[in-house]
Amino acid sequence: MSEGPCLEVRGVCAGYGAIQVLWDVDLVVPEGSAVVLLGPNGAGKSTLLRCIMGLVPLWRGQVSYQGQRITGWAPDKRVAASISYVSEVGVFAGLSVEDNLRACGTGLSSREMKAALARTWEAFPVLAQRRRSAAGSLSGGQRKLLGLAKGLFRRPRLLILDEPSAGLAPVVVNEMVATLAAVRGTEEVTLLLAEQNARALDLADRVAVLHGGRKGFDGSVEEFRAEADITAEFFGLPSAEVEGAS
Ligand code: ATP
């Protein structure tokens, strides 16, 4: 394994057509850590994750993974290098739970596929029960779990999740956070997740805040929690308002 961070993003600018969305964004994800990318709607979180995956081209800047520049790599080469990405949607609604998983195992031998399925059923018993059901018939929380299970199917070194808690009821968000914490305890995986929900901080080591396509705070969860004006930045409020409210 290489020394240094698992993932390093330097000076990334990107956008769609003529519209710039990301402005000079830096981000470091240390090996073995969990980093939460926090930011409100439209801050550019998904765009940054897509840039890291090679799904949106960079206008400027570099992405390095395990010490190697991967900026020009096609998405499938990144997947082959053990980077896994789960989009906000994450599942094929018309396929069964099992077929969703099998679709992630393309190229695995039948023995590896069997082992990966067995691992998944053990880690996600609720999915085992629904293995033959269409993914579209699952509850929102179960669908998000299936997305997570798909992301983990090939035992990635780096797992990138786009808003795993989006659209979930608060109690289900808690379950998702607990599941992700359990994943951290059992798998040797580095996590990068985009979130709007501050509950995700409970499983993270580090936080980076994205606001209007620019990076703001970047530091430990403890530092983030300790600074009221940072909370203000995240919620887009003047800091006095947050201090006054507390
Ligand atoms: P959300 O939580 O709403 O997904 P986000 O922080 O992930 O927010 P992005 O989805 O990256 O933000 O969107 C950043 C900006 O880019 C927004 O203004 C959005 O409208 C715009 N955008 C996103 N995807 C596209 C696209 N495919 N084409 C054009 N503009 C886009």
mmCIF file of C-alpha atoms and ligand atoms in Angstrom:
data_model
loop_
_atom_site.group_PDB
_atom_site.id
_atom_site.type_symbol
_atom_site.label_atom_id
_atom_site.label_comp_id
_atom_site.label_asym_id
_atom_site.label_seq_id
_atom_site.Cartn_x
_atom_site.Cartn_y
_atom_site.Cartn_z
ATOM 1 C CA MET A 1 0.000 0.000 0.000
ATOM 2 C CA SER A 2 1.255 3.481 -0.868
ATOM 3 C CA GLU A 3 2.121 6.083 1.742
ATOM 4 C CA GLY A 4 0.074 9.265 1.957
ATOM 5 C CA PRO A 5 -3.590 9.891 1.445
ATOM 6 C CA CYS A 6 -6.007 7.529 -0.229
ATOM 7 C CA LEU A 7 -7.438 10.358 -2.300
ATOM 8 C CA GLU A 8 -6.215 13.848 -3.061
ATOM 9 C CA VAL A 9 -8.094 16.483 -5.049
ATOM 10 C CA ARG A 10 -6.163 19.612 -5.992
ATOM 11 C CA GLY A 11 -7.438 22.846 -7.497
ATOM 12 C CA VAL A 12 -10.451 21.296 -9.171
ATOM 13 C CA CYS A 13 -12.617 23.511 -11.353
ATOM 14 C CA ALA A 14 -15.511 21.935 -13.241
ATOM 15 C CA GLY A 15 -19.011 22.593 -14.479
ATOM 16 C CA TYR A 16 -21.646 21.875 -17.063
ATOM 17 C CA GLY A 17 -21.606 23.642 -20.430
ATOM 18 C CA ALA A 18 -20.575 27.220 -19.741
ATOM 19 C CA ILE A 19 -21.683 27.135 -16.094
ATOM 20 C CA GLN A 20 -18.889 26.735 -13.571
ATOM 21 C CA VAL A 21 -19.934 24.735 -10.489
ATOM 22 C CA LEU A 22 -16.637 23.979 -8.686
ATOM 23 C CA TRP A 23 -14.027 26.616 -7.951
ATOM 24 C CA ASP A 24 -10.506 25.539 -7.037
ATOM 25 C CA VAL A 25 -11.551 22.739 -4.720
ATOM 26 C CA ASP A 26 -8.947 20.860 -2.660
ATOM 27 C CA LEU A 27 -9.813 17.736 -0.679
ATOM 28 C CA VAL A 28 -7.685 15.136 1.082
ATOM 29 C CA VAL A 29 -9.083 11.788 2.218
ATOM 30 C CA PRO A 30 -6.570 10.003 4.460
ATOM 31 C CA GLU A 31 -6.188 6.237 4.087
ATOM 32 C CA GLY A 32 -8.637 4.392 6.349
ATOM 33 C CA SER A 33 -10.572 7.524 7.318
ATOM 34 C CA ALA A 34 -14.191 8.571 6.850
ATOM 35 C CA VAL A 35 -14.605 12.057 5.419
ATOM 36 C CA VAL A 36 -17.952 13.799 5.166
ATOM 37 C CA LEU A 37 -18.431 16.402 2.477
ATOM 38 C CA LEU A 38 -21.119 18.646 3.933
ATOM 39 C CA GLY A 39 -23.009 21.274 2.062
ATOM 40 C CA PRO A 40 -26.489 22.505 1.247
ATOM 41 C CA ASN A 41 -28.468 21.705 -1.891
ATOM 42 C CA GLY A 42 -26.670 22.758 -5.032
ATOM 43 C CA ALA A 43 -23.304 23.299 -3.312
ATOM 44 C CA GLY A 44 -21.594 21.036 -5.847
ATOM 45 C CA LYS A 45 -21.117 17.902 -3.720
ATOM 46 C CA SER A 46 -22.438 15.486 -6.353
ATOM 47 C CA THR A 47 -20.433 17.248 -9.038
ATOM 48 C CA LEU A 48 -17.231 16.840 -7.020
ATOM 49 C CA LEU A 49 -17.923 13.131 -6.459
ATOM 50 C CA ARG A 50 -18.631 12.698 -10.185
ATOM 51 C CA CYS A 51 -15.328 14.453 -10.959
ATOM 52 C CA ILE A 52 -13.521 12.038 -8.646
ATOM 53 C CA MET A 53 -15.179 9.129 -10.472
ATOM 54 C CA GLY A 54 -14.370 10.517 -13.937
ATOM 55 C CA LEU A 55 -18.051 11.034 -14.770
ATOM 56 C CA VAL A 56 -17.658 14.814 -15.106
ATOM 57 C CA PRO A 57 -14.488 16.116 -16.793
ATOM 58 C CA LEU A 58 -12.239 18.546 -14.924
ATOM 59 C CA TRP A 59 -11.695 21.995 -16.346
ATOM 60 C CA ARG A 60 -8.621 22.363 -14.187
ATOM 61 C CA GLY A 61 -6.896 20.541 -11.351
ATOM 62 C CA GLN A 62 -5.848 17.014 -10.486
ATOM 63 C CA VAL A 63 -7.223 13.919 -8.774
ATOM 64 C CA SER A 64 -4.750 11.450 -7.240
ATOM 65 C CA TYR A 65 -5.574 8.058 -5.764
ATOM 66 C CA GLN A 66 -3.034 6.148 -3.715
ATOM 67 C CA GLY A 67 -0.286 8.425 -4.921
ATOM 68 C CA GLN A 68 -1.140 8.055 -8.610
ATOM 69 C CA ARG A 69 -2.663 10.728 -10.829
ATOM 70 C CA ILE A 70 -5.945 9.390 -12.175
ATOM 71 C CA THR A 71 -7.255 12.644 -13.651
ATOM 72 C CA GLY A 72 -7.639 11.311 -17.193
ATOM 73 C CA TRP A 73 -8.786 7.801 -16.278
ATOM 74 C CA ALA A 74 -12.125 6.494 -17.537
ATOM 75 C CA PRO A 75 -14.658 5.615 -14.802
ATOM 76 C CA ASP A 76 -14.307 1.842 -15.369
ATOM 77 C CA LYS A 77 -10.553 2.047 -14.845
ATOM 78 C CA ARG A 78 -11.232 3.760 -11.508
ATOM 79 C CA VAL A 79 -13.666 0.981 -10.565
ATOM 80 C CA ALA A 80 -11.041 -1.616 -11.505
ATOM 81 C CA ALA A 81 -8.612 0.240 -9.212
ATOM 82 C CA SER A 82 -11.026 -0.467 -6.336
ATOM 83 C CA ILE A 83 -12.915 2.807 -6.157
ATOM 84 C CA SER A 84 -16.651 2.321 -5.716
ATOM 85 C CA TYR A 85 -19.278 4.998 -6.219
ATOM 86 C CA VAL A 86 -22.915 4.927 -5.133
ATOM 87 C CA SER A 87 -25.019 7.690 -6.643
ATOM 88 C CA GLU A 88 -28.042 9.187 -4.919
ATOM 89 C CA VAL A 89 -30.290 6.774 -6.805
ATOM 90 C CA GLY A 90 -27.982 3.786 -6.520
ATOM 91 C CA VAL A 91 -30.236 0.898 -7.624
ATOM 92 C CA PHE A 92 -32.019 -0.422 -10.712
ATOM 93 C CA ALA A 93 -35.675 -0.369 -9.652
ATOM 94 C CA GLY A 94 -36.799 -3.008 -12.194
ATOM 95 C CA LEU A 95 -34.198 -5.620 -11.208
ATOM 96 C CA SER A 96 -34.446 -7.902 -8.206
ATOM 97 C CA VAL A 97 -32.271 -7.226 -5.183
ATOM 98 C CA GLU A 98 -30.028 -10.153 -6.099
ATOM 99 C CA ASP A 99 -29.719 -9.112 -9.748
ATOM 100 C CA ASN A 100 -28.796 -5.583 -8.679
ATOM 101 C CA LEU A 101 -25.938 -7.112 -6.723
ATOM 102 C CA ARG A 102 -24.949 -9.538 -9.469
ATOM 103 C CA ALA A 103 -24.722 -6.602 -11.881
ATOM 104 C CA CYS A 104 -21.930 -5.230 -9.680
ATOM 105 C CA GLY A 105 -20.036 -8.502 -9.883
ATOM 106 C CA THR A 106 -19.433 -8.521 -13.627
ATOM 107 C CA GLY A 107 -16.140 -10.295 -14.268
ATOM 108 C CA LEU A 108 -16.079 -12.150 -10.942
ATOM 109 C CA SER A 109 -15.741 -15.942 -11.069
ATOM 110 C CA SER A 110 -18.829 -17.866 -9.954
ATOM 111 C CA ARG A 111 -17.033 -18.704 -6.713
ATOM 112 C CA GLU A 112 -16.214 -15.049 -6.038
ATOM 113 C CA MET A 113 -19.788 -14.071 -6.894
ATOM 114 C CA LYS A 114 -21.134 -16.666 -4.449
ATOM 115 C CA ALA A 115 -18.801 -15.456 -1.713
ATOM 116 C CA ALA A 116 -19.730 -11.814 -2.339
ATOM 117 C CA LEU A 117 -23.443 -12.653 -2.181
ATOM 118 C CA ALA A 118 -22.988 -14.679 1.012
ATOM 119 C CA ARG A 119 -21.060 -11.786 2.579
ATOM 120 C CA THR A 120 -23.842 -9.386 1.590
ATOM 121 C CA TRP A 121 -26.673 -11.552 2.978
ATOM 122 C CA GLU A 122 -24.794 -11.846 6.249
ATOM 123 C CA ALA A 123 -24.116 -8.114 6.537
ATOM 124 C CA PHE A 124 -27.617 -7.073 5.368
ATOM 125 C CA PRO A 125 -30.154 -9.673 6.548
ATOM 126 C CA VAL A 126 -33.052 -7.478 5.468
ATOM 127 C CA LEU A 127 -31.795 -7.675 1.873
ATOM 128 C CA ALA A 128 -31.431 -11.453 2.144
ATOM 129 C CA GLN A 129 -35.120 -11.649 3.009
ATOM 130 C CA ARG A 130 -36.008 -9.542 -0.027
ATOM 131 C CA ARG A 131 -33.480 -11.016 -2.453
ATOM 132 C CA ARG A 132 -36.082 -11.932 -5.065
ATOM 133 C CA SER A 133 -38.114 -8.709 -4.764
ATOM 134 C CA ALA A 134 -37.784 -5.916 -7.293
ATOM 135 C CA ALA A 135 -35.571 -3.167 -5.903
ATOM 136 C CA GLY A 136 -38.363 -0.717 -6.761
ATOM 137 C CA SER A 137 -40.629 -2.415 -4.227
ATOM 138 C CA LEU A 138 -38.251 -1.819 -1.301
ATOM 139 C CA SER A 139 -38.756 0.940 1.241
ATOM 140 C CA GLY A 140 -36.587 4.060 0.882
ATOM 141 C CA GLY A 141 -34.293 2.894 3.665
ATOM 142 C CA GLN A 142 -33.937 -0.611 2.201
ATOM 143 C CA ARG A 143 -33.169 0.882 -1.201
ATOM 144 C CA LYS A 144 -30.391 2.965 0.309
ATOM 145 C CA LEU A 145 -29.077 -0.168 2.049
ATOM 146 C CA LEU A 146 -29.071 -1.973 -1.283
ATOM 147 C CA GLY A 147 -27.106 0.930 -2.776
ATOM 148 C CA LEU A 148 -24.600 0.591 0.049
ATOM 149 C CA ALA A 149 -24.429 -3.206 -0.386
ATOM 150 C CA LYS A 150 -23.783 -2.696 -4.106
ATOM 151 C CA GLY A 151 -21.027 -0.235 -3.323
ATOM 152 C CA LEU A 152 -19.389 -2.738 -0.992
ATOM 153 C CA PHE A 153 -19.921 -5.795 -3.210
ATOM 154 C CA ARG A 154 -16.395 -5.878 -4.638
ATOM 155 C CA ARG A 155 -14.752 -4.915 -1.351
ATOM 156 C CA PRO A 156 -13.517 -1.522 -2.539
ATOM 157 C CA ARG A 157 -10.602 0.328 -0.984
ATOM 158 C CA LEU A 158 -12.396 3.629 -1.417
ATOM 159 C CA LEU A 159 -16.168 3.860 -1.160
ATOM 160 C CA ILE A 160 -17.802 7.082 -2.315
ATOM 161 C CA LEU A 161 -21.436 7.598 -1.305
ATOM 162 C CA ASP A 162 -23.660 10.407 -2.501
ATOM 163 C CA GLU A 163 -26.139 11.350 0.236
ATOM 164 C CA PRO A 164 -26.866 7.925 1.720
ATOM 165 C CA SER A 165 -29.404 9.534 4.059
ATOM 166 C CA ALA A 166 -31.265 11.667 1.488
ATOM 167 C CA GLY A 167 -35.037 11.319 1.669
ATOM 168 C CA LEU A 168 -35.000 9.046 4.723
ATOM 169 C CA ALA A 169 -37.049 9.568 7.884
ATOM 170 C CA PRO A 170 -34.910 10.576 10.904
ATOM 171 C CA VAL A 171 -35.137 7.138 12.531
ATOM 172 C CA VAL A 172 -34.013 5.486 9.285
ATOM 173 C CA VAL A 173 -31.165 8.005 9.001
ATOM 174 C CA ASN A 174 -30.011 6.814 12.420
ATOM 175 C CA GLU A 175 -30.075 3.210 11.198
ATOM 176 C CA MET A 176 -28.091 4.156 8.105
ATOM 177 C CA VAL A 177 -25.469 5.959 10.191
ATOM 178 C CA ALA A 178 -25.226 2.912 12.477
ATOM 179 C CA THR A 179 -24.865 0.611 9.461
ATOM 180 C CA LEU A 180 -22.090 2.752 8.009
ATOM 181 C CA ALA A 181 -20.342 2.790 11.375
ATOM 182 C CA ALA A 182 -20.571 -1.027 11.428
ATOM 183 C CA VAL A 183 -19.134 -1.181 7.901
ATOM 184 C CA ARG A 184 -16.203 0.910 9.112
ATOM 185 C CA GLY A 185 -15.682 -1.577 11.911
ATOM 186 C CA THR A 186 -15.651 -4.662 9.692
ATOM 187 C CA GLU A 187 -14.265 -3.631 6.292
ATOM 188 C CA GLU A 188 -10.911 -2.058 5.517
ATOM 189 C CA VAL A 189 -12.465 0.701 3.530
ATOM 190 C CA THR A 190 -11.872 4.412 3.231
ATOM 191 C CA LEU A 191 -15.118 6.388 3.080
ATOM 192 C CA LEU A 192 -16.011 9.639 1.381
ATOM 193 C CA LEU A 193 -19.619 10.660 1.697
ATOM 194 C CA ALA A 194 -21.522 13.706 0.588
ATOM 195 C CA GLU A 195 -24.247 14.707 3.024
ATOM 196 C CA GLN A 196 -26.583 17.495 3.989
ATOM 197 C CA ASN A 197 -27.447 15.728 7.193
ATOM 198 C CA ALA A 198 -25.157 16.585 10.100
ATOM 199 C CA ARG A 199 -25.934 13.170 11.669
ATOM 200 C CA ALA A 200 -23.272 11.788 9.319
ATOM 201 C CA LEU A 201 -20.674 13.502 11.505
ATOM 202 C CA ASP A 202 -21.183 10.726 14.051
ATOM 203 C CA LEU A 203 -19.295 8.267 11.885
ATOM 204 C CA ALA A 204 -16.721 10.625 10.387
ATOM 205 C CA ASP A 205 -13.163 11.603 11.305
ATOM 206 C CA ARG A 206 -13.015 14.657 9.104
ATOM 207 C CA VAL A 207 -15.378 17.194 7.570
ATOM 208 C CA ALA A 208 -15.014 19.344 4.479
ATOM 209 C CA VAL A 209 -17.678 21.950 3.781
ATOM 210 C CA LEU A 210 -18.648 22.908 0.270
ATOM 211 C CA HIS A 211 -20.627 26.075 -0.258
ATOM 212 C CA GLY A 212 -21.436 27.635 -3.617
ATOM 213 C CA GLY A 213 -18.873 25.353 -5.247
ATOM 214 C CA ARG A 214 -16.044 26.551 -3.007
ATOM 215 C CA LYS A 215 -14.521 24.719 -0.114
ATOM 216 C CA GLY A 216 -14.885 26.272 3.296
ATOM 217 C CA PHE A 217 -14.034 24.557 6.560
ATOM 218 C CA ASP A 218 -11.798 21.495 6.380
ATOM 219 C CA GLY A 219 -10.747 19.744 9.557
ATOM 220 C CA SER A 220 -11.634 17.221 12.241
ATOM 221 C CA VAL A 221 -15.187 16.594 13.404
ATOM 222 C CA GLU A 222 -14.219 17.896 16.858
ATOM 223 C CA GLU A 223 -12.975 21.173 15.373
ATOM 224 C CA PHE A 224 -16.121 21.461 13.298
ATOM 225 C CA ARG A 225 -18.404 20.975 16.259
ATOM 226 C CA ALA A 226 -16.397 23.420 18.381
ATOM 227 C CA GLU A 227 -16.739 26.393 16.067
ATOM 228 C CA ALA A 228 -20.098 28.143 15.935
ATOM 229 C CA ASP A 229 -19.200 30.262 12.918
ATOM 230 C CA ILE A 230 -18.419 27.105 10.955
ATOM 231 C CA THR A 231 -21.855 25.774 11.772
ATOM 232 C CA ALA A 232 -23.134 29.115 10.542
ATOM 233 C CA GLU A 233 -21.199 28.742 7.307
ATOM 234 C CA PHE A 234 -22.696 25.315 6.774
ATOM 235 C CA PHE A 235 -26.222 26.508 7.346
ATOM 236 C CA GLY A 236 -25.624 29.673 5.336
ATOM 237 C CA LEU A 237 -26.396 31.988 8.270
ATOM 238 C CA PRO A 238 -24.503 34.921 9.717
ATOM 239 C CA SER A 239 -22.600 33.519 12.712
ATOM 240 C CA ALA A 240 -24.349 35.862 15.191
ATOM 241 C CA GLU A 241 -27.642 34.222 14.284
ATOM 242 C CA VAL A 242 -26.349 30.766 15.194
ATOM 243 C CA GLU A 243 -24.690 32.027 18.382
ATOM 244 C CA GLY A 244 -27.859 33.865 19.297
ATOM 245 C CA ALA A 245 -29.927 30.746 18.732
ATOM 246 C CA SER A 246 -27.791 28.557 20.983
HETATM 247 P P1 ATP B 1 -27.828 18.206 -4.180
HETATM 248 O O1 ATP B 1 -27.816 17.860 -2.758
HETATM 249 O O2 ATP B 1 -29.038 19.003 -4.583
HETATM 250 O O3 ATP B 1 -27.522 17.063 -5.104
HETATM 251 P P2 ATP B 1 -25.122 19.080 -4.604
HETATM 252 O O4 ATP B 1 -24.350 19.812 -3.559
HETATM 253 O O5 ATP B 1 -24.818 17.659 -4.800
HETATM 254 O O6 ATP B 1 -26.651 19.292 -4.336
HETATM 255 P P3 ATP B 1 -24.756 19.358 -7.418
HETATM 256 O O7 ATP B 1 -25.783 18.319 -7.718
HETATM 257 O O8 ATP B 1 -23.326 19.034 -7.664
HETATM 258 O O9 ATP B 1 -24.911 19.897 -5.937
HETATM 259 O O10 ATP B 1 -25.165 20.657 -8.236
HETATM 260 C C1 ATP B 1 -24.358 21.852 -8.254
HETATM 261 C C2 ATP B 1 -24.900 22.792 -9.322
HETATM 262 O O11 ATP B 1 -24.727 22.183 -10.595
HETATM 263 C C3 ATP B 1 -26.373 23.094 -9.189
HETATM 264 O O12 ATP B 1 -26.576 24.430 -9.504
HETATM 265 C C4 ATP B 1 -27.027 22.181 -10.223
HETATM 266 O O13 ATP B 1 -28.203 22.758 -10.717
HETATM 267 C C5 ATP B 1 -25.959 22.116 -11.293
HETATM 268 N N1 ATP B 1 -25.992 20.827 -12.025
HETATM 269 C C6 ATP B 1 -25.892 19.598 -11.477
HETATM 270 N N2 ATP B 1 -25.936 18.625 -12.417
HETATM 271 C C7 ATP B 1 -26.062 19.278 -13.599
HETATM 272 C C8 ATP B 1 -26.151 18.846 -14.974
HETATM 273 N N3 ATP B 1 -26.100 17.554 -15.298
HETATM 274 N N4 ATP B 1 -26.266 19.807 -15.917
HETATM 275 C C9 ATP B 1 -26.307 21.125 -15.590
HETATM 276 N N5 ATP B 1 -26.201 21.586 -14.330
HETATM 277 C C10 ATP B 1 -26.097 20.680 -13.351
#
